Short mmCIF file of C-alpha atoms and ligand atoms in Angstrom, two decimals:
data_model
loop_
_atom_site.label_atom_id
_atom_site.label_comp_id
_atom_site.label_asym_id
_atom_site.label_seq_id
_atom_site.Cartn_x
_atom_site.Cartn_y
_atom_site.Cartn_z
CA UNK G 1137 -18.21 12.10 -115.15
CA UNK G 1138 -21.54 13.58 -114.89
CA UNK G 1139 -20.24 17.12 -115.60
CA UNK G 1140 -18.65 15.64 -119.04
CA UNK G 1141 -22.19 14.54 -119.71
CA UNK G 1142 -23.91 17.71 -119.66
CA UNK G 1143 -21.47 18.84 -122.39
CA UNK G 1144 -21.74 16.05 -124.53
CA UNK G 1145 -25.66 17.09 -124.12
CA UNK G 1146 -25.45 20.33 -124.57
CA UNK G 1147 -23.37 19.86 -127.86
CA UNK G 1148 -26.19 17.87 -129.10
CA UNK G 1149 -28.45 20.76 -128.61
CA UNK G 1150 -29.92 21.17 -131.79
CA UNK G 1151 -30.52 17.34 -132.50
CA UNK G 1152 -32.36 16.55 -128.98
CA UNK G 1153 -34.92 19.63 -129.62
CA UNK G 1154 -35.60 18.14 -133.21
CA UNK G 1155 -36.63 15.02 -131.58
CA UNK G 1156 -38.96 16.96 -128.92
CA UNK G 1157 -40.68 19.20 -131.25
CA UNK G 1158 -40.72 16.02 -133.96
CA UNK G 1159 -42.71 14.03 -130.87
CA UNK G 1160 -44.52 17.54 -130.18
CA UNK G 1161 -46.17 17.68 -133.12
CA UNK G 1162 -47.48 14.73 -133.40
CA UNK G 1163 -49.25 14.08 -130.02
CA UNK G 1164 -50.69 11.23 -129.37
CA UNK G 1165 -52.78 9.99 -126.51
CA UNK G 1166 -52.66 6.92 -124.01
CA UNK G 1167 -52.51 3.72 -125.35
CA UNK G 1168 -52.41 4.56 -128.97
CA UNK G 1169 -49.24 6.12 -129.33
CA UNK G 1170 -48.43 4.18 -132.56
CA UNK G 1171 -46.21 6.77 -134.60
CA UNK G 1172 -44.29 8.09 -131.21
CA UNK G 1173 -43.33 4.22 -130.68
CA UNK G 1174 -42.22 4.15 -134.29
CA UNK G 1175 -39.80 7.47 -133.96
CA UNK G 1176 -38.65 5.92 -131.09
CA UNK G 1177 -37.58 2.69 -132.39
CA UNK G 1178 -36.03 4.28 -135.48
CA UNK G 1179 -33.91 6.34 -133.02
CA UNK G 1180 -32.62 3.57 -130.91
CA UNK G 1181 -32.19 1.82 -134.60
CA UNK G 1182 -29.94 4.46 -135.50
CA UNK G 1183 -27.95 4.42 -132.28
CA UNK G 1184 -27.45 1.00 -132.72
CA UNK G 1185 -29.22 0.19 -129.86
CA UNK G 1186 -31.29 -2.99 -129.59
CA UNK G 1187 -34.66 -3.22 -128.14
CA UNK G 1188 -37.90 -5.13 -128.04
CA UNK G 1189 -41.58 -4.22 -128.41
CA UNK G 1190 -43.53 -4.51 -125.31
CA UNK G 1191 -47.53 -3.81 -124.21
CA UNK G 1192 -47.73 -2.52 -127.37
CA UNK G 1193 -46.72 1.14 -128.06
CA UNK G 1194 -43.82 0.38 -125.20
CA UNK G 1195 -40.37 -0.21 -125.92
CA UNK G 1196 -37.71 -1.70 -123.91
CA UNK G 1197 -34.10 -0.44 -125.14
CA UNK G 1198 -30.57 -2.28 -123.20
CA UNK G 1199 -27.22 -1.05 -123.26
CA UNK G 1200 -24.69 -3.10 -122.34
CA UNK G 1201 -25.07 -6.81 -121.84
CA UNK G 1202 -23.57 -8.38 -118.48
CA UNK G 1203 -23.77 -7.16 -115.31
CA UNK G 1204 -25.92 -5.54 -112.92
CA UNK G 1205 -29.33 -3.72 -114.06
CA UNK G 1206 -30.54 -0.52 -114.00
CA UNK G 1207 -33.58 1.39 -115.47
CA UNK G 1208 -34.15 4.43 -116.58
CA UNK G 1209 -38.03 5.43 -117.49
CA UNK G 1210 -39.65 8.21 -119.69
CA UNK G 1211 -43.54 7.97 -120.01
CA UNK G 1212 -44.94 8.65 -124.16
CA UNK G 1213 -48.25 10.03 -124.29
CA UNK G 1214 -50.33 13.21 -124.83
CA UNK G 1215 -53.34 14.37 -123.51
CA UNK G 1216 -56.64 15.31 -125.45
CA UNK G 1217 -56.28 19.37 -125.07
CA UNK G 1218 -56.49 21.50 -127.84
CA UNK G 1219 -52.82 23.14 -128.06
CA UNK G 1220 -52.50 26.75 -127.57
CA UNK G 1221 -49.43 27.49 -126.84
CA UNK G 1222 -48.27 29.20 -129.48
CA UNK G 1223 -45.27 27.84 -130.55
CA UNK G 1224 -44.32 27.30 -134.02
CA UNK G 1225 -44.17 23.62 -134.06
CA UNK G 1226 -47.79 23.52 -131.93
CA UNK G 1227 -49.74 19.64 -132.40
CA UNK G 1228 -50.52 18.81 -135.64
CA UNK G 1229 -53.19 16.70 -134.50
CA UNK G 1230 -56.33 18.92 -133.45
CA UNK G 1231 -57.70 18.45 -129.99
CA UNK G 1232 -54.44 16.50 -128.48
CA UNK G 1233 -51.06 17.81 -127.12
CA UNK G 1234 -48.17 16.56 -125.10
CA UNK G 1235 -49.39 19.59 -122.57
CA UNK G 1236 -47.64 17.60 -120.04
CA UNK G 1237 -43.77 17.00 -121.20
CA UNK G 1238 -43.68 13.71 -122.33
CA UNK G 1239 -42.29 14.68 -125.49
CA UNK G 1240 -39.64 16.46 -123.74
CA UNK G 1241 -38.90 13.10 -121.21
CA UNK G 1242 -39.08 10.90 -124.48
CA UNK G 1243 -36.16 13.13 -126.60
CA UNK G 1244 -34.33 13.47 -123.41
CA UNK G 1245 -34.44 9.33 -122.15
CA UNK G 1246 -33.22 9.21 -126.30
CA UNK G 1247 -30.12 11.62 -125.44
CA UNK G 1248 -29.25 9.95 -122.01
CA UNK G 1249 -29.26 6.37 -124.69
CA UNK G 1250 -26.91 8.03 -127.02
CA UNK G 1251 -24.44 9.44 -123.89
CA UNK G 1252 -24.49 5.78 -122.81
CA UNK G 1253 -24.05 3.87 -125.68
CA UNK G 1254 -21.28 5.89 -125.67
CA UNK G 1255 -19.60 4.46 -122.95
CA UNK G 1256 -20.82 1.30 -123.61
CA UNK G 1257 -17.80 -0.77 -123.39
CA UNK G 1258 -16.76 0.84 -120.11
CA UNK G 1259 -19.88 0.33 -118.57
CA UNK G 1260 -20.43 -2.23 -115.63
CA UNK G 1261 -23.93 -3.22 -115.94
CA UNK G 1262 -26.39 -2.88 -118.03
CA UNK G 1263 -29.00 -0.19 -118.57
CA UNK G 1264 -32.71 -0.40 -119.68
CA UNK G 1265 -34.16 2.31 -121.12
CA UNK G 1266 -38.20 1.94 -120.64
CA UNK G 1267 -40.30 3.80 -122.96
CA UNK G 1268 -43.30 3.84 -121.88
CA UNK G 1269 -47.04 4.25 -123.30
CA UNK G 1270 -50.12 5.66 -120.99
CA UNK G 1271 -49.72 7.54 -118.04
CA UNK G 1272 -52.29 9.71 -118.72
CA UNK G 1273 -54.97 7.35 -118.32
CA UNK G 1274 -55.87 4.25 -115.69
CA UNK G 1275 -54.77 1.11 -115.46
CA UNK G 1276 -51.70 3.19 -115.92
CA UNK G 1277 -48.92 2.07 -118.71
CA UNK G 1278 -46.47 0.83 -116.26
CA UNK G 1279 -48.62 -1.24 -115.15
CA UNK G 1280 -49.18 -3.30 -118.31
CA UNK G 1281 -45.61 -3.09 -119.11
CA UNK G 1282 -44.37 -4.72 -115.30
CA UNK G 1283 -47.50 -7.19 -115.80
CA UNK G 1284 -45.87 -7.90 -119.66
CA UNK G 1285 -42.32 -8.23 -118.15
CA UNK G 1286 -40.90 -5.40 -118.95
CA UNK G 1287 -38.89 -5.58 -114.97
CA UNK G 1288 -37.35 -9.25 -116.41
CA UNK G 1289 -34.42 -10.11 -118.19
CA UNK G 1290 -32.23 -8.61 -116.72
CA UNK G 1291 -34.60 -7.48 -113.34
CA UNK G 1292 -32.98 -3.69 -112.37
CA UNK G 1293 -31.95 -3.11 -108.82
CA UNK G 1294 -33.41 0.32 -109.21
CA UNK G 1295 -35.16 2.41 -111.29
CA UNK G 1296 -35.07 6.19 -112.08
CA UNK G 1297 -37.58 8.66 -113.71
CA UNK G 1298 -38.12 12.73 -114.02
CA UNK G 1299 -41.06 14.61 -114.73
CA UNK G 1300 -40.84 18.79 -116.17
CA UNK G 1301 -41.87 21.24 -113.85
CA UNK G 1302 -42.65 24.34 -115.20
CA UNK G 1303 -43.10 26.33 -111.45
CA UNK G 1304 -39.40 25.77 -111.32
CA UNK G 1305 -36.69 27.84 -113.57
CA UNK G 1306 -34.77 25.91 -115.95
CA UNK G 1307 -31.64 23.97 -114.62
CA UNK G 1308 -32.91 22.92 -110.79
CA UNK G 1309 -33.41 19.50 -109.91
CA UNK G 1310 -36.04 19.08 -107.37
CA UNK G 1311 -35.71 15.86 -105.03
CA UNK G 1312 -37.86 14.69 -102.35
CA UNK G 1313 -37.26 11.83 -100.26
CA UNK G 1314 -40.01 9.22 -99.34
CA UNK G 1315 -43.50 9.79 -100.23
CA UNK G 1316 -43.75 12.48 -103.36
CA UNK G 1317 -47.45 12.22 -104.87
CA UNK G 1318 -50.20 10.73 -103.97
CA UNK G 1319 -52.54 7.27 -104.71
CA UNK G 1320 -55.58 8.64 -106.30
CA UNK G 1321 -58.90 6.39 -106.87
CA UNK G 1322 -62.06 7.87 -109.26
CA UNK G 1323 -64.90 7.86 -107.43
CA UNK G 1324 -68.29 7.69 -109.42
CA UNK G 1325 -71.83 8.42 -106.98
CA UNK G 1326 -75.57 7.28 -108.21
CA UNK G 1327 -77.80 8.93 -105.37
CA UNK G 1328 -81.40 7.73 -106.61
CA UNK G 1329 -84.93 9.03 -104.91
CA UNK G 1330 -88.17 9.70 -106.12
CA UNK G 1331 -88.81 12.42 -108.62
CA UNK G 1332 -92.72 14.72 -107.69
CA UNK G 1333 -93.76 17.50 -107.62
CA UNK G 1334 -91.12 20.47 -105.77
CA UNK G 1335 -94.12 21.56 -103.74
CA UNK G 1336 -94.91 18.36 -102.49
CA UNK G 1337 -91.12 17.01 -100.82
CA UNK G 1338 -92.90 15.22 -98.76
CA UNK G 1339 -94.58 12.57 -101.59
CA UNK G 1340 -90.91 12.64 -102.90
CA UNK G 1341 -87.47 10.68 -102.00
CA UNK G 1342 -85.33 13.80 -102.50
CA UNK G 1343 -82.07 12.65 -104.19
CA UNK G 1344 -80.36 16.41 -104.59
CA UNK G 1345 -80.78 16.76 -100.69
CA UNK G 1346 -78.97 13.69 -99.96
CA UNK G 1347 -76.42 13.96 -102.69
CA UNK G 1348 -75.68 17.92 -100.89
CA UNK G 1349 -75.19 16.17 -97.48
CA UNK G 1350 -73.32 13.21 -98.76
CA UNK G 1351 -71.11 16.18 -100.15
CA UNK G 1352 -70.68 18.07 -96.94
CA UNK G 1353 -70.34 14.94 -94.89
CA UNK G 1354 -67.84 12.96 -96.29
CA UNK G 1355 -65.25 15.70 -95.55
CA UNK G 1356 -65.44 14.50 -91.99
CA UNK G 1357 -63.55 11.17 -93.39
CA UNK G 1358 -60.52 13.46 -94.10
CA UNK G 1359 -60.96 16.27 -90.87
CA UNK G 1360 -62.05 13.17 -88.19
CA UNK G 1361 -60.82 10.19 -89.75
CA UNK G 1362 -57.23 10.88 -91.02
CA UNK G 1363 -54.35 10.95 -88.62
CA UNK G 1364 -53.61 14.43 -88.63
CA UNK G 1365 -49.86 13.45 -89.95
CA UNK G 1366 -50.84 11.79 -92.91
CA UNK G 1367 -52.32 13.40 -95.86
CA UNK G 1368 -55.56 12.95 -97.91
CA UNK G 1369 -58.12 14.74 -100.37
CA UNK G 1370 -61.32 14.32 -101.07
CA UNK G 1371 -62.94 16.45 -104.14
CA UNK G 1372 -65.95 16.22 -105.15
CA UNK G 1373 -65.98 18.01 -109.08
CA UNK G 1374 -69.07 17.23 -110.71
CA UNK G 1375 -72.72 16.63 -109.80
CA UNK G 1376 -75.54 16.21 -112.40
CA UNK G 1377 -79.41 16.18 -111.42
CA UNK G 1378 -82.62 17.60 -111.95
CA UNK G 1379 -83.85 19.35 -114.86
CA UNK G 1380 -86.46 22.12 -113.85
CA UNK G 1381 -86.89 24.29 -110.81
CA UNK G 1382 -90.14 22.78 -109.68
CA UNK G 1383 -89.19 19.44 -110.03
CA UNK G 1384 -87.26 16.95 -107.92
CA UNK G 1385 -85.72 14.47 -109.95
CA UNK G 1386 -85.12 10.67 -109.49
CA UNK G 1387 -81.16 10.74 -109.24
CA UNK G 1388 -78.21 12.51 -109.23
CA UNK G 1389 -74.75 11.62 -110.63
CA UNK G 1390 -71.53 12.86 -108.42
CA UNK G 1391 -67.62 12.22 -109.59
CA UNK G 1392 -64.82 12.59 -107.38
CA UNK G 1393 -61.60 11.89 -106.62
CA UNK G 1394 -59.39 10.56 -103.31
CA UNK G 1395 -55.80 11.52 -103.32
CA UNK G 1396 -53.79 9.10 -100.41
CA UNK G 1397 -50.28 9.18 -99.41
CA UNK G 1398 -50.01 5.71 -97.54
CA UNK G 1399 -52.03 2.54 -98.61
CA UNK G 1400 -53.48 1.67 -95.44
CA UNK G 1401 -55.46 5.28 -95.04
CA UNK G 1402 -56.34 4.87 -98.73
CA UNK G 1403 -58.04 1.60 -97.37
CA UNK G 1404 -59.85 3.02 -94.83
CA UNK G 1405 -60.80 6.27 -96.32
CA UNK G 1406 -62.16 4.04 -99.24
CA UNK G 1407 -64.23 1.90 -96.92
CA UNK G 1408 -65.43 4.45 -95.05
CA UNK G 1409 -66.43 7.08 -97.87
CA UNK G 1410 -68.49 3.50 -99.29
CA UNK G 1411 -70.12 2.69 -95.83
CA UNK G 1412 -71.11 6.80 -95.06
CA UNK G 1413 -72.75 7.41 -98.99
CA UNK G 1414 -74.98 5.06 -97.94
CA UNK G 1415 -76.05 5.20 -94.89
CA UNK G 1416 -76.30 8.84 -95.45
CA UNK G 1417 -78.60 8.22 -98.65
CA UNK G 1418 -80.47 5.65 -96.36
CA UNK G 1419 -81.49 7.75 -93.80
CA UNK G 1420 -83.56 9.75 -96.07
CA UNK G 1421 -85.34 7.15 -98.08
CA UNK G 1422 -82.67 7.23 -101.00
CA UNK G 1423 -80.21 4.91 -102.14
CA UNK G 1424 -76.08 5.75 -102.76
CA UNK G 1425 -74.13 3.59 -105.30
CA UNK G 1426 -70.52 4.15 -105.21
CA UNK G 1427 -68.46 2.79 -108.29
CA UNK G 1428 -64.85 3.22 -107.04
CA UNK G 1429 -61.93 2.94 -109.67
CA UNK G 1430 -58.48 2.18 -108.29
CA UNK G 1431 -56.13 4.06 -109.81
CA UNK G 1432 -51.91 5.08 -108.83
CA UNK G 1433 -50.56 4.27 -105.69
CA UNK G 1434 -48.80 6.56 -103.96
CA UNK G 1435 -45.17 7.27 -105.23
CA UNK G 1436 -42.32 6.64 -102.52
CA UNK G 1437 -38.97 7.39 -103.33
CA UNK G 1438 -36.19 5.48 -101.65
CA UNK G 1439 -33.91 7.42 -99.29
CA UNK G 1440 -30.85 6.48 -100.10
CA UNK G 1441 -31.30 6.38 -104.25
CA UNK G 1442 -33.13 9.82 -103.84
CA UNK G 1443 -29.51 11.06 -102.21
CA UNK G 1444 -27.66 9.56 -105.13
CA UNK G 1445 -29.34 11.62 -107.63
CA UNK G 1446 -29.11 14.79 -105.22
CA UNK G 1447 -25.36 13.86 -105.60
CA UNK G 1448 -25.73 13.67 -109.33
CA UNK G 1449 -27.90 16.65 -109.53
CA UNK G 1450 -24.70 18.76 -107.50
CA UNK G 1451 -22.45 17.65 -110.28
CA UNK G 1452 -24.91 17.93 -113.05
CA UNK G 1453 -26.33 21.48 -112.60
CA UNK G 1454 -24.56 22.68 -109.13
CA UNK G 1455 -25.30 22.92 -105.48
CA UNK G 1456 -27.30 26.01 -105.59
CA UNK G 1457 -29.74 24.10 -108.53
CA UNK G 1458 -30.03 21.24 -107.04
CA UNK G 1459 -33.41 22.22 -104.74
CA UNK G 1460 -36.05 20.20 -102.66
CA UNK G 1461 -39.63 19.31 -103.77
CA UNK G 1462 -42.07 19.33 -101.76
CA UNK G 1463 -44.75 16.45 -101.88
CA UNK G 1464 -47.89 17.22 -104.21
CA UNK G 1465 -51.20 15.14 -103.93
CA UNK G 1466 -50.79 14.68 -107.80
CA UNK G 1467 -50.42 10.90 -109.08
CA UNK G 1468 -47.90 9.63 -111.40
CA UNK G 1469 -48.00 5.87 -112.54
CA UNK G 1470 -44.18 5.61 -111.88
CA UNK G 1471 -45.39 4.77 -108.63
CA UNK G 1472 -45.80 1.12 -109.65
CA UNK G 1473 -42.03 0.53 -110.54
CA UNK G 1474 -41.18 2.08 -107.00
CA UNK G 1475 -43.17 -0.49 -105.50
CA UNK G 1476 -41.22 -2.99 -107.43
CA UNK G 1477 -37.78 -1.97 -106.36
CA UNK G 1478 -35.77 1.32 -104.95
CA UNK G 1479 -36.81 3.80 -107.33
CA UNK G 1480 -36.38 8.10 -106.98
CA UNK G 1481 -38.37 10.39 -109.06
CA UNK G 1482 -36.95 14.14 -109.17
CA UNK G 1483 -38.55 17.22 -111.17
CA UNK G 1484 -36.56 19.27 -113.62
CA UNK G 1485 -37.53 22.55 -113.98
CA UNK G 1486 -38.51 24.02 -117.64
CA UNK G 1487 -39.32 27.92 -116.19
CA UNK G 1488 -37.32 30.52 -118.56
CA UNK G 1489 -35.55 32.53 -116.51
CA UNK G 1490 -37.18 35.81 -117.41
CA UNK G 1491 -40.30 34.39 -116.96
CA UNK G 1492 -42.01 35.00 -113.38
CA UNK G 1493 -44.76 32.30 -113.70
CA UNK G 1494 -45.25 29.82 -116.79
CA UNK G 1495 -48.38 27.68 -117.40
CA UNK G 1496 -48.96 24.53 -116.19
CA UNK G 1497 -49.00 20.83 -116.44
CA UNK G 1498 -52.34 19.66 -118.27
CA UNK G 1499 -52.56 23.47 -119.51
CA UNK G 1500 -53.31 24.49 -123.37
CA UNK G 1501 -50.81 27.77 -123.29
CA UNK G 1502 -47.99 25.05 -121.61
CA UNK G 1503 -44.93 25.32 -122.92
CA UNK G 1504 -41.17 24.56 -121.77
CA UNK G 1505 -37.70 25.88 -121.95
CA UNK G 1506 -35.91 23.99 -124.26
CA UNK G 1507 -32.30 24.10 -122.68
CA UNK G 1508 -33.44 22.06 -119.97
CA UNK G 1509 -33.30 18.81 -122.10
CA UNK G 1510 -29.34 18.50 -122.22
CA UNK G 1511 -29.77 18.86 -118.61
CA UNK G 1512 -32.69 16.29 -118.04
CA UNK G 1513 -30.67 13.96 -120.24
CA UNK G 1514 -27.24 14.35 -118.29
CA UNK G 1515 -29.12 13.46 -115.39
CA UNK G 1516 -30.76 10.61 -116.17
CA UNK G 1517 -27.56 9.14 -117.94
CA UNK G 1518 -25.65 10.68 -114.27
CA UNK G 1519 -27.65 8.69 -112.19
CA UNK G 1520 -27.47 5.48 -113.85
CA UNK G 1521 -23.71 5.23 -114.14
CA UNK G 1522 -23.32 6.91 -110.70
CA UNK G 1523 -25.67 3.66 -109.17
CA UNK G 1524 -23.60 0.98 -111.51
CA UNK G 1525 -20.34 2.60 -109.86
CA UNK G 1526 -21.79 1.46 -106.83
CA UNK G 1527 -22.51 -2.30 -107.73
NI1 LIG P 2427 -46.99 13.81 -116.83
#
């Protein structure tokens, strides 16, 4: 069947890329994804699909009625970079751009509804199709949408999502099994001293000092705390302070971020980079406040699902496209359905052939390869009828 379905897709060419560059040019970002929501709605409208408004700018699309359940996900939103890619239908809205495919998984979750509804009658189950608003941005829209519901009536029994990858060429299907990205918190530092004069440390509370060896130490939560076969990252990316070379000043502002694979090092890492900012800032007369913001937890995909749609891929696009990925310490908010229920996550690759290395996610020349969305759509329609077979 899902070799059929890559046809059907591929003869719908023309129609799926209208609907990507229609979504393309009109980015809009997290949360306020208004006229996306609308062009999606008209589309299932058209297919004769029914659906209901959820969280929003979310939309939650069913085909078929009885039956076992399962989901299908595409995330909606853009991010605020100023599009220079080049192409001819580039963002009409200045300073935003779907630089991160969303576009392309919203036309091609559209395409794996119209394959289905297809084969509606047939079908054993039912299928939601979740379209769904702010990835980009924390709490993360899948959140909202599970707290809303969006998991109930009918519940699935598993869920299934793809994200573009542009560092792979156009037509592979990248799996990995178990843990694929990473949790990743925000982590927002106030060091505060006592500003003087720079000639005078010693009538000061030097907060620069103690913000530089908060920096250096808190690696030693990832080299000496972290078993060595788990994974973590701590970055430190911005620090603000001072004003004038002979000057100390009275604070200094750090942001950061820690990237987990399992919850229970997140914990402790968490914990422990809270307990050492301060007792580092309080050994030299300063004080540390740490503002953490929880943000994605790691994403796990479930062994035996993640095999199913390496089966599907090997129909879909062949054995020799159908590749591994390895884990990235990236964060994707599809992470909260997998902790719902057995969920697999693959990347489909958007690299044009004759091209050695394209630009990347969150990057203002990033473009894709079009004729990956027949094949991005097959598989997501694949995968769901391949997982009802088995009910
Ligand atoms: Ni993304």
């Amino acid at each position: 069947m899902p070799a059929n379905l890559l046809q059907e897709a591929q003869a719908n060419k023309s129609a799926i890329i209208a609907n990507r560059r229609s979504i393309h040019r009109n980015p809009e970002l997290a949360f306020e994804e208004y006229e996306t929501a609308a062009f999606i709605r008209k589309q299932l409208a058209e297919l004769g699909i029914a659906y209901r408004e959820i969280a929003n700018t979310g939309t939650v699309a069913h085909i078929g009625s009885d039956g076992p359940c399962i989901a299908l996900r595409a995330d909606i939103d853009a991010l605020p970079i100023h599009e220079e890619s080049g192409v001819d239908f580039a963002s009409l809205n200045d300073g935003k751009m779907h630089a991160c495919g969303h576009d392309a998984h919203t036309s091609m979750l559209l395409e794996a509804a119209r394959l289905l509804k297809r084969r509606e009658r047939e079908l054993p189950g039912v299928i939601k199709l979740i379209f769904q608003p702010g990835e980009e941005k924390l709490p993360g829209g899948a959140s909202i949408m599970i707290k809303e519901g969006v998991l109930k009536d009918p519940s699935p029994l598993a869920i299934f999502g793809q994200h573009v990858n542009p560092a792979a060429v156009t037509g592979e299907v990248g799996l990995c099994s178990g843990a694929m990205m990473a949790s990743c918190d925000e982590l927002y530092w106030t060091v505060g001293g006592r500003s003087g004069h720079a000639a005078q440390p010693h009538l000061t509370i030097d907060p620069i000092y103690a913000a530089a060896s908060i920096i250096t130490q808190l690696q030693s939560v990832i080299s000496r705390q972290c078993n060595p076969f788990d994974s973590g990252v701590l970055s430190v990316t911005a620090i603000n302070g001072g004003f004038a070379a002979n000057v100390i000043p009275d604070k200094v502002e750090m942001k950061g971020t820690l990237r987990a694979m399992n919850l229970d090092w997140r914990e402790l890492a968490l914990e422990s980079i809270q307990r050492q900012s301060s007792l580092i800032a309080e050994s030299m007369g300063a004080t540390c406040e740490l503002t953490i913001l929880r943000g994605y937890p790691p994403l796990v995909n479930n062994e035996g699902l993640t095999e199913l749609a390496a089966t599907t891929a090997k129909k879909v696009v062949g054995d020799s496209n159908t590749a591994s990925f390895l884990p990235k310490m990236w964060a994707e908010d599809f992470a909260y359905y997998a902790q719902e229920m057995p969920a697999s996550f693959w990347m489909l690759g958007v690299r044009p052939p004759d091209v050695e290395e394209a630009p990347g996610l969150h990057n203002s020349k990033f473009y894709i390869d079009e004729d990956a969305l027949p094949v991005g759509a097959a598989m997501l329609a694949g995968v769901a009828l391949e997982r009802l077979a088995l009910c």
